[in-house]
Structures are given as structure tokens and as C-alpha cells.
Amino acid sequence: MRLFFILCLVAAIQGCVSAPKPVTGTNAASQRLYEQHQETIKAIEQFSLKGRIGVQADGKGFSGSLDWQHNNANDEIALYSPLGSQVASIKKTVDKVTLEDAKGNSISATDTETLTQKALGWQLPLSGLADWSLGRPTNSAIQAITWNEQGYLSSLKQDDWEIEYQNYADQNGHILPSKIVLRREKVNLKLLIENWADIAN
């Protein structure tokens, strides 16, 4: 009886020590693949992409296409209606963000979230979107994270945004996201990336 009790106690202690981290819920093999994949994409500092975007926020909606050029210092995003006319252009530098609408009116702010909320009625999380679009976390605290058996992000929560990765594609030798859904309170944003280009370290 004493031996049985000791064995149960040892098993309980081992169970506490070896319990998996709830943040990932994945096995060691997929974790290694995740780390390897993050290593291959962590040096990407520049890219261009074309795709489609859909937004639902506070009963308002927007759908259309976008053309985005990104590097460490600047971002330029052009938003187009479903018919192809330009709705707005967003230019971000280290100092400020400026949005110009189809009529040529422009407004500026210190961050994209404030600017797009004011001008478009919904937030574009540009401060994190460059990393999230590539399938990697930003440097801020990770609230939750999972990846699939291939080591590619499945879901991520950062800065109170919930990001779901629904599809990946081979782009110029890099496995990068092609369908991403971002959710935050009262905001649902879907990004379909049709083409990656100018990917550079």
C-alpha cells in the first residue's frame, strides 16, 4: 500500500513537471519546425504585396483591394474600391502617418490606428501588420500562440488582436500567409494576399 502511494505521488509530480505549456499546445517536432521557419523569415525587412481586404466594424464595412510597399522606415498603402478606383493612400514614416482620400484631402496622425479610425471608420493595425502578414509575432508580448504540424503560425494574439492564419503559399522560396483574419472588439478584418514581391533582408 505504501509503495502504491509512493508511485502515485511520483507520477503526480512528474505530471506537474512535464505538463505542456498551454500557450502552444503543440509537440516538440512542430516546435522545432516553428523555430526553423521563424529563423528563415525573421530577417525579412522589405516586401511588396497585392491583395484584397475586407473589413466589418461597428456596422460599417469596406471591401476592395490594396497595394502595399513596406520597409523598415516607411509604409505606403493604396486602397481601391471593388471597381478599381483609388479610395485612399496611406503613407507612414518614422514621424507620422498621412492619409489622402480620393478627393485629395489629407489628414495626419502619429499612428495608423488613430488615423484610419478617424478617416475610414475602422482601425488598420499597421504597427503590427508587417510582422503578422509575414506569419511572425512582433516584439510585443505574446498573449497566445499556436502553430500547425508544419511549424507555420495557426493563431496569434498580440496587442489584443486575434490573428488567424487560414492558408499559406510558396512565394519566391518563402512559405508566407495568403489568407489572414484579424479580430478585435467590434472589428473583423480579412486579408487575402494574392502576390508577394520584392522580398528582401
PDB file of C-alpha atoms in Angstrom, residues 54-63 113 116-118 120-125 161 182-190:
ATOM      1  CA  GLY A  54     -12.493  43.190 -46.242  1.00  0.00           C
ATOM      2  CA  VAL A  55     -13.471  44.990 -43.046  1.00  0.00           C
ATOM      3  CA  GLN A  56     -16.513  44.950 -40.779  1.00  0.00           C
ATOM      4  CA  ALA A  57     -16.520  47.438 -37.907  1.00  0.00           C
ATOM      5  CA  ASP A  58     -19.374  48.909 -35.867  1.00  0.00           C
ATOM      6  CA  GLY A  59     -21.885  48.111 -38.573  1.00  0.00           C
ATOM      7  CA  LYS A  60     -19.701  49.681 -41.254  1.00  0.00           C
ATOM      8  CA  GLY A  61     -17.910  47.763 -43.945  1.00  0.00           C
ATOM      9  CA  PHE A  62     -15.265  48.098 -46.597  1.00  0.00           C
ATOM     10  CA  SER A  63     -14.102  45.709 -49.269  1.00  0.00           C
ATOM     11  CA  GLU A 113      -4.871  53.098 -35.917  1.00  0.00           C
ATOM     12  CA  THR A 116      -7.775  55.148 -40.092  1.00  0.00           C
ATOM     13  CA  GLN A 117     -10.395  55.128 -37.346  1.00  0.00           C
ATOM     14  CA  LYS A 118     -10.933  58.842 -37.861  1.00  0.00           C
ATOM     15  CA  LEU A 120     -12.265  55.418 -42.579  1.00  0.00           C
ATOM     16  CA  GLY A 121     -14.260  54.383 -39.515  1.00  0.00           C
ATOM     17  CA  TRP A 122     -12.125  51.297 -38.789  1.00  0.00           C
ATOM     18  CA  GLN A 123      -8.649  50.589 -37.468  1.00  0.00           C
ATOM     19  CA  LEU A 124      -5.808  49.288 -39.619  1.00  0.00           C
ATOM     20  CA  PRO A 125      -3.220  47.840 -37.164  1.00  0.00           C
ATOM     21  CA  TRP A 161      -5.710  41.461 -31.787  1.00  0.00           C
ATOM     22  CA  LEU A 182      -7.707  39.672 -37.699  1.00  0.00           C
ATOM     23  CA  ARG A 183     -10.264  40.302 -34.972  1.00  0.00           C
ATOM     24  CA  ARG A 184     -10.565  42.830 -32.229  1.00  0.00           C
ATOM     25  CA  GLU A 185     -13.521  44.198 -30.304  1.00  0.00           C
ATOM     26  CA  LYS A 186     -16.023  45.424 -32.926  1.00  0.00           C
ATOM     27  CA  VAL A 187     -13.512  44.914 -35.771  1.00  0.00           C
ATOM     28  CA  ASN A 188     -13.194  41.981 -38.175  1.00  0.00           C
ATOM     29  CA  LEU A 189     -10.547  42.337 -40.877  1.00  0.00           C
ATOM     30  CA  LYS A 190      -9.785  39.790 -43.600  1.00  0.00           C
TER      31      LYS A 190
END
